[in-house]
Amino acid sequence: MDLKSLYREIINEHNLHPAHKHDLEGATADHRGVNPSCGDDIRLQLKIKDGVIEDAAFVGSGCAISQASADMMIDLIVGKSTEEAMTLADGFMRMIQGKADDAEIEALEEAAALQSVSKMPARVKCAELGWRTLGKTLAEGAAEGEGHQPHC
Ligand code: ZN
């Protein structure tokens, strides 16, 4: 199997059998993310305790790339500190923009399967949706009600 088919397989698997697509009981932060250009609409829920993402889940609907990306993201961020999650989200954004270095891409584990999206401008917003929503959720949790722009 070449790398491209392997990546396609990973994305399909996460889209068809998402491990984290459900409501999260006891969530401490949540945020809705919408990508109007494709119709992707998700709600990300995080359970954060002492600066660590203890659990996370999402609900919603959208295209395969948006759903698989959110599911892979959650695989990656559960158990990480909010700072680590922010760093990973930055790395993901850079990968999608074709700017990430090898170490950043490697840190993304399965989510690296989405790197070819950097060559598909129409799908960039789909792939970014979960990660953008994560950035907003974390920024909001860090600065309650200040209404500032998330850094990404
Ligand atoms: Zn989409």
PDB file of C-alpha atoms and ligand atoms in Angstrom:
ATOM      1  CA  MET A   1       0.000   0.000   0.000  1.00  0.00           C
ATOM      2  CA  ASP A   2       1.471   3.369  -0.911  1.00  0.00           C
ATOM      3  CA  LEU A   3       1.426   6.266   1.492  1.00  0.00           C
ATOM      4  CA  LYS A   4      -1.407   8.012  -0.302  1.00  0.00           C
ATOM      5  CA  SER A   5      -3.726   5.003  -0.032  1.00  0.00           C
ATOM      6  CA  LEU A   6      -2.678   4.511   3.575  1.00  0.00           C
ATOM      7  CA  TYR A   7      -3.603   8.111   4.352  1.00  0.00           C
ATOM      8  CA  ARG A   8      -6.915   7.717   2.537  1.00  0.00           C
ATOM      9  CA  GLU A   9      -7.570   4.572   4.560  1.00  0.00           C
ATOM     10  CA  ILE A  10      -6.859   6.365   7.854  1.00  0.00           C
ATOM     11  CA  ILE A  11      -9.180   9.239   6.946  1.00  0.00           C
ATOM     12  CA  ASN A  12     -11.964   6.842   5.885  1.00  0.00           C
ATOM     13  CA  GLU A  13     -11.632   4.838   9.056  1.00  0.00           C
ATOM     14  CA  HIS A  14     -11.915   7.909  11.299  1.00  0.00           C
ATOM     15  CA  ASN A  15     -14.842   9.215   9.292  1.00  0.00           C
ATOM     16  CA  LEU A  16     -16.783   5.952   9.284  1.00  0.00           C
ATOM     17  CA  HIS A  17     -15.910   4.840  12.814  1.00  0.00           C
ATOM     18  CA  PRO A  18     -15.097   7.926  14.842  1.00  0.00           C
ATOM     19  CA  ALA A  19     -13.977   6.995  18.349  1.00  0.00           C
ATOM     20  CA  HIS A  20     -14.841  10.356  19.866  1.00  0.00           C
ATOM     21  CA  LYS A  21     -18.088  11.372  18.202  1.00  0.00           C
ATOM     22  CA  HIS A  22     -20.548  11.551  21.087  1.00  0.00           C
ATOM     23  CA  ASP A  23     -21.697  13.884  23.807  1.00  0.00           C
ATOM     24  CA  LEU A  24     -19.220  14.290  26.630  1.00  0.00           C
ATOM     25  CA  GLU A  25     -20.581  14.144  30.101  1.00  0.00           C
ATOM     26  CA  GLY A  26     -19.005  16.606  32.514  1.00  0.00           C
ATOM     27  CA  ALA A  27     -17.442  18.756  29.779  1.00  0.00           C
ATOM     28  CA  THR A  28     -15.890  21.940  31.173  1.00  0.00           C
ATOM     29  CA  ALA A  29     -15.633  23.797  27.866  1.00  0.00           C
ATOM     30  CA  ASP A  30     -17.311  23.555  24.525  1.00  0.00           C
ATOM     31  CA  HIS A  31     -17.437  25.508  21.327  1.00  0.00           C
ATOM     32  CA  ARG A  32     -19.230  25.260  18.026  1.00  0.00           C
ATOM     33  CA  GLY A  33     -17.256  25.421  14.817  1.00  0.00           C
ATOM     34  CA  VAL A  34     -18.865  26.029  11.436  1.00  0.00           C
ATOM     35  CA  ASN A  35     -17.407  25.937   7.962  1.00  0.00           C
ATOM     36  CA  PRO A  36     -20.143  27.471   5.789  1.00  0.00           C
ATOM     37  CA  SER A  37     -18.292  26.858   2.523  1.00  0.00           C
ATOM     38  CA  CYS A  38     -18.774  23.101   2.964  1.00  0.00           C
ATOM     39  CA  GLY A  39     -21.573  22.839   5.520  1.00  0.00           C
ATOM     40  CA  ASP A  40     -19.372  21.307   8.222  1.00  0.00           C
ATOM     41  CA  ASP A  41     -20.799  21.994  11.657  1.00  0.00           C
ATOM     42  CA  ILE A  42     -19.327  20.536  14.823  1.00  0.00           C
ATOM     43  CA  ARG A  43     -19.415  21.113  18.540  1.00  0.00           C
ATOM     44  CA  LEU A  44     -16.233  20.297  20.374  1.00  0.00           C
ATOM     45  CA  GLN A  45     -16.427  19.418  24.055  1.00  0.00           C
ATOM     46  CA  LEU A  46     -13.465  19.286  26.399  1.00  0.00           C
ATOM     47  CA  LYS A  47     -13.039  18.161  29.948  1.00  0.00           C
ATOM     48  CA  ILE A  48     -10.105  20.105  31.342  1.00  0.00           C
ATOM     49  CA  LYS A  49      -8.724  19.558  34.811  1.00  0.00           C
ATOM     50  CA  ASP A  50      -5.604  21.218  36.240  1.00  0.00           C
ATOM     51  CA  GLY A  51      -4.541  22.359  32.786  1.00  0.00           C
ATOM     52  CA  VAL A  52      -4.797  18.886  31.274  1.00  0.00           C
ATOM     53  CA  ILE A  53      -7.343  17.743  28.702  1.00  0.00           C
ATOM     54  CA  GLU A  54      -8.717  14.700  30.479  1.00  0.00           C
ATOM     55  CA  ASP A  55     -11.283  13.852  27.854  1.00  0.00           C
ATOM     56  CA  ALA A  56     -12.754  15.287  24.682  1.00  0.00           C
ATOM     57  CA  ALA A  57     -15.485  14.538  22.194  1.00  0.00           C
ATOM     58  CA  PHE A  58     -17.373  16.128  19.331  1.00  0.00           C
ATOM     59  CA  VAL A  59     -20.804  15.986  17.801  1.00  0.00           C
ATOM     60  CA  GLY A  60     -22.100  17.372  14.540  1.00  0.00           C
ATOM     61  CA  SER A  61     -21.919  16.644  10.865  1.00  0.00           C
ATOM     62  CA  GLY A  62     -19.868  17.414   7.831  1.00  0.00           C
ATOM     63  CA  CYS A  63     -17.667  15.999   5.123  1.00  0.00           C
ATOM     64  CA  ALA A  64     -15.259  13.112   5.644  1.00  0.00           C
ATOM     65  CA  ILE A  65     -12.235  15.379   6.009  1.00  0.00           C
ATOM     66  CA  SER A  66     -13.787  17.584   8.687  1.00  0.00           C
ATOM     67  CA  GLN A  67     -15.087  14.659  10.707  1.00  0.00           C
ATOM     68  CA  ALA A  68     -11.939  12.546  10.408  1.00  0.00           C
ATOM     69  CA  SER A  69      -9.766  15.526  11.268  1.00  0.00           C
ATOM     70  CA  ALA A  70     -11.724  16.261  14.460  1.00  0.00           C
ATOM     71  CA  ASP A  71     -11.591  12.610  15.495  1.00  0.00           C
ATOM     72  CA  MET A  72      -7.846  12.334  14.895  1.00  0.00           C
ATOM     73  CA  MET A  73      -7.293  15.581  16.742  1.00  0.00           C
ATOM     74  CA  ILE A  74      -9.083  14.265  19.819  1.00  0.00           C
ATOM     75  CA  ASP A  75      -7.023  11.061  19.697  1.00  0.00           C
ATOM     76  CA  LEU A  76      -3.979  13.271  19.877  1.00  0.00           C
ATOM     77  CA  ILE A  77      -4.940  15.842  22.504  1.00  0.00           C
ATOM     78  CA  VAL A  78      -6.514  13.697  25.229  1.00  0.00           C
ATOM     79  CA  GLY A  79      -4.018  13.436  28.066  1.00  0.00           C
ATOM     80  CA  LYS A  80      -2.068  16.479  26.870  1.00  0.00           C
ATOM     81  CA  SER A  81      -1.812  19.806  28.639  1.00  0.00           C
ATOM     82  CA  THR A  82      -3.725  22.688  27.105  1.00  0.00           C
ATOM     83  CA  GLU A  83      -0.375  24.238  26.133  1.00  0.00           C
ATOM     84  CA  GLU A  84       0.744  21.086  24.357  1.00  0.00           C
ATOM     85  CA  ALA A  85      -2.614  20.939  22.582  1.00  0.00           C
ATOM     86  CA  MET A  86      -2.165  24.544  21.422  1.00  0.00           C
ATOM     87  CA  THR A  87       1.298  23.725  20.094  1.00  0.00           C
ATOM     88  CA  LEU A  88      -0.099  20.731  18.207  1.00  0.00           C
ATOM     89  CA  ALA A  89      -2.903  22.872  16.785  1.00  0.00           C
ATOM     90  CA  ASP A  90      -0.299  25.400  15.591  1.00  0.00           C
ATOM     91  CA  GLY A  91       1.676  22.586  14.001  1.00  0.00           C
ATOM     92  CA  PHE A  92      -1.443  21.294  12.272  1.00  0.00           C
ATOM     93  CA  MET A  93      -2.284  24.745  10.872  1.00  0.00           C
ATOM     94  CA  ARG A  94       1.265  25.052   9.583  1.00  0.00           C
ATOM     95  CA  MET A  95       1.091  21.597   7.990  1.00  0.00           C
ATOM     96  CA  ILE A  96      -2.158  22.493   6.227  1.00  0.00           C
ATOM     97  CA  GLN A  97      -0.507  25.668   4.973  1.00  0.00           C
ATOM     98  CA  GLY A  98       2.435  23.599   3.745  1.00  0.00           C
ATOM     99  CA  LYS A  99       4.826  25.303   6.207  1.00  0.00           C
ATOM    100  CA  ALA A 100       5.412  22.669   8.884  1.00  0.00           C
ATOM    101  CA  ASP A 101       8.778  20.975   9.342  1.00  0.00           C
ATOM    102  CA  ASP A 102       9.223  17.206   9.727  1.00  0.00           C
ATOM    103  CA  ALA A 103       9.209  17.305  13.530  1.00  0.00           C
ATOM    104  CA  GLU A 104       5.929  19.217  13.604  1.00  0.00           C
ATOM    105  CA  ILE A 105       4.337  16.779  11.162  1.00  0.00           C
ATOM    106  CA  GLU A 106       5.621  13.783  13.096  1.00  0.00           C
ATOM    107  CA  ALA A 107       4.137  15.155  16.339  1.00  0.00           C
ATOM    108  CA  LEU A 108       0.705  15.063  14.695  1.00  0.00           C
ATOM    109  CA  GLU A 109       0.793  11.264  14.447  1.00  0.00           C
ATOM    110  CA  GLU A 110      -2.221  10.018  12.439  1.00  0.00           C
ATOM    111  CA  ALA A 111      -3.377  13.554  11.729  1.00  0.00           C
ATOM    112  CA  ALA A 112      -0.368  13.774   9.419  1.00  0.00           C
ATOM    113  CA  ALA A 113      -2.591  11.820   7.021  1.00  0.00           C
ATOM    114  CA  LEU A 114      -4.196  15.166   6.215  1.00  0.00           C
ATOM    115  CA  GLN A 115      -1.019  16.824   4.988  1.00  0.00           C
ATOM    116  CA  SER A 116      -1.998  16.440   1.328  1.00  0.00           C
ATOM    117  CA  VAL A 117      -4.907  18.791   2.049  1.00  0.00           C
ATOM    118  CA  SER A 118      -2.345  21.595   1.834  1.00  0.00           C
ATOM    119  CA  LYS A 119      -2.524  20.990  -1.926  1.00  0.00           C
ATOM    120  CA  MET A 120      -6.329  21.129  -1.976  1.00  0.00           C
ATOM    121  CA  PRO A 121      -7.244  24.731  -1.100  1.00  0.00           C
ATOM    122  CA  ALA A 122     -10.984  24.004  -1.182  1.00  0.00           C
ATOM    123  CA  ARG A 123     -10.602  21.462   1.619  1.00  0.00           C
ATOM    124  CA  VAL A 124      -8.304  23.428   3.908  1.00  0.00           C
ATOM    125  CA  LYS A 125     -11.178  24.870   5.939  1.00  0.00           C
ATOM    126  CA  CYS A 126     -12.642  21.370   6.351  1.00  0.00           C
ATOM    127  CA  ALA A 127      -9.406  19.972   7.735  1.00  0.00           C
ATOM    128  CA  GLU A 128      -8.830  22.989   9.987  1.00  0.00           C
ATOM    129  CA  LEU A 129     -12.312  23.133  11.484  1.00  0.00           C
ATOM    130  CA  GLY A 130     -11.736  20.907  14.525  1.00  0.00           C
ATOM    131  CA  TRP A 131      -8.349  22.480  15.277  1.00  0.00           C
ATOM    132  CA  ARG A 132      -9.623  26.019  14.905  1.00  0.00           C
ATOM    133  CA  THR A 133     -12.493  25.174  17.215  1.00  0.00           C
ATOM    134  CA  LEU A 134      -9.998  23.701  19.678  1.00  0.00           C
ATOM    135  CA  GLY A 135      -8.022  26.950  19.612  1.00  0.00           C
ATOM    136  CA  LYS A 136     -11.186  28.938  20.298  1.00  0.00           C
ATOM    137  CA  THR A 137     -12.292  26.629  23.082  1.00  0.00           C
ATOM    138  CA  LEU A 138      -8.920  26.789  24.813  1.00  0.00           C
ATOM    139  CA  ALA A 139      -8.572  30.543  24.359  1.00  0.00           C
ATOM    140  CA  GLU A 140     -12.009  31.059  25.818  1.00  0.00           C
ATOM    141  CA  GLY A 141     -11.256  28.824  28.790  1.00  0.00           C
ATOM    142  CA  ALA A 142      -8.021  30.715  29.408  1.00  0.00           C
ATOM    143  CA  ALA A 143      -9.595  34.164  29.280  1.00  0.00           C
ATOM    144  CA  GLU A 144     -13.214  33.897  30.316  1.00  0.00           C
ATOM    145  CA  GLY A 145     -15.422  36.342  28.506  1.00  0.00           C
ATOM    146  CA  GLU A 146     -12.694  38.666  27.242  1.00  0.00           C
ATOM    147  CA  GLY A 147     -13.931  38.075  23.732  1.00  0.00           C
ATOM    148  CA  HIS A 148     -10.474  38.290  22.216  1.00  0.00           C
ATOM    149  CA  GLN A 149      -9.491  36.609  18.976  1.00  0.00           C
ATOM    150  CA  PRO A 150      -7.989  33.155  19.261  1.00  0.00           C
ATOM    151  CA  HIS A 151      -4.358  33.137  18.254  1.00  0.00           C
ATOM    152  CA  CYS A 152      -4.999  30.976  15.218  1.00  0.00           C
TER     153      CYS A 152
HETATM  154 ZN    ZN B   1     -15.933  19.944   4.637  1.00  0.00          ZN
END
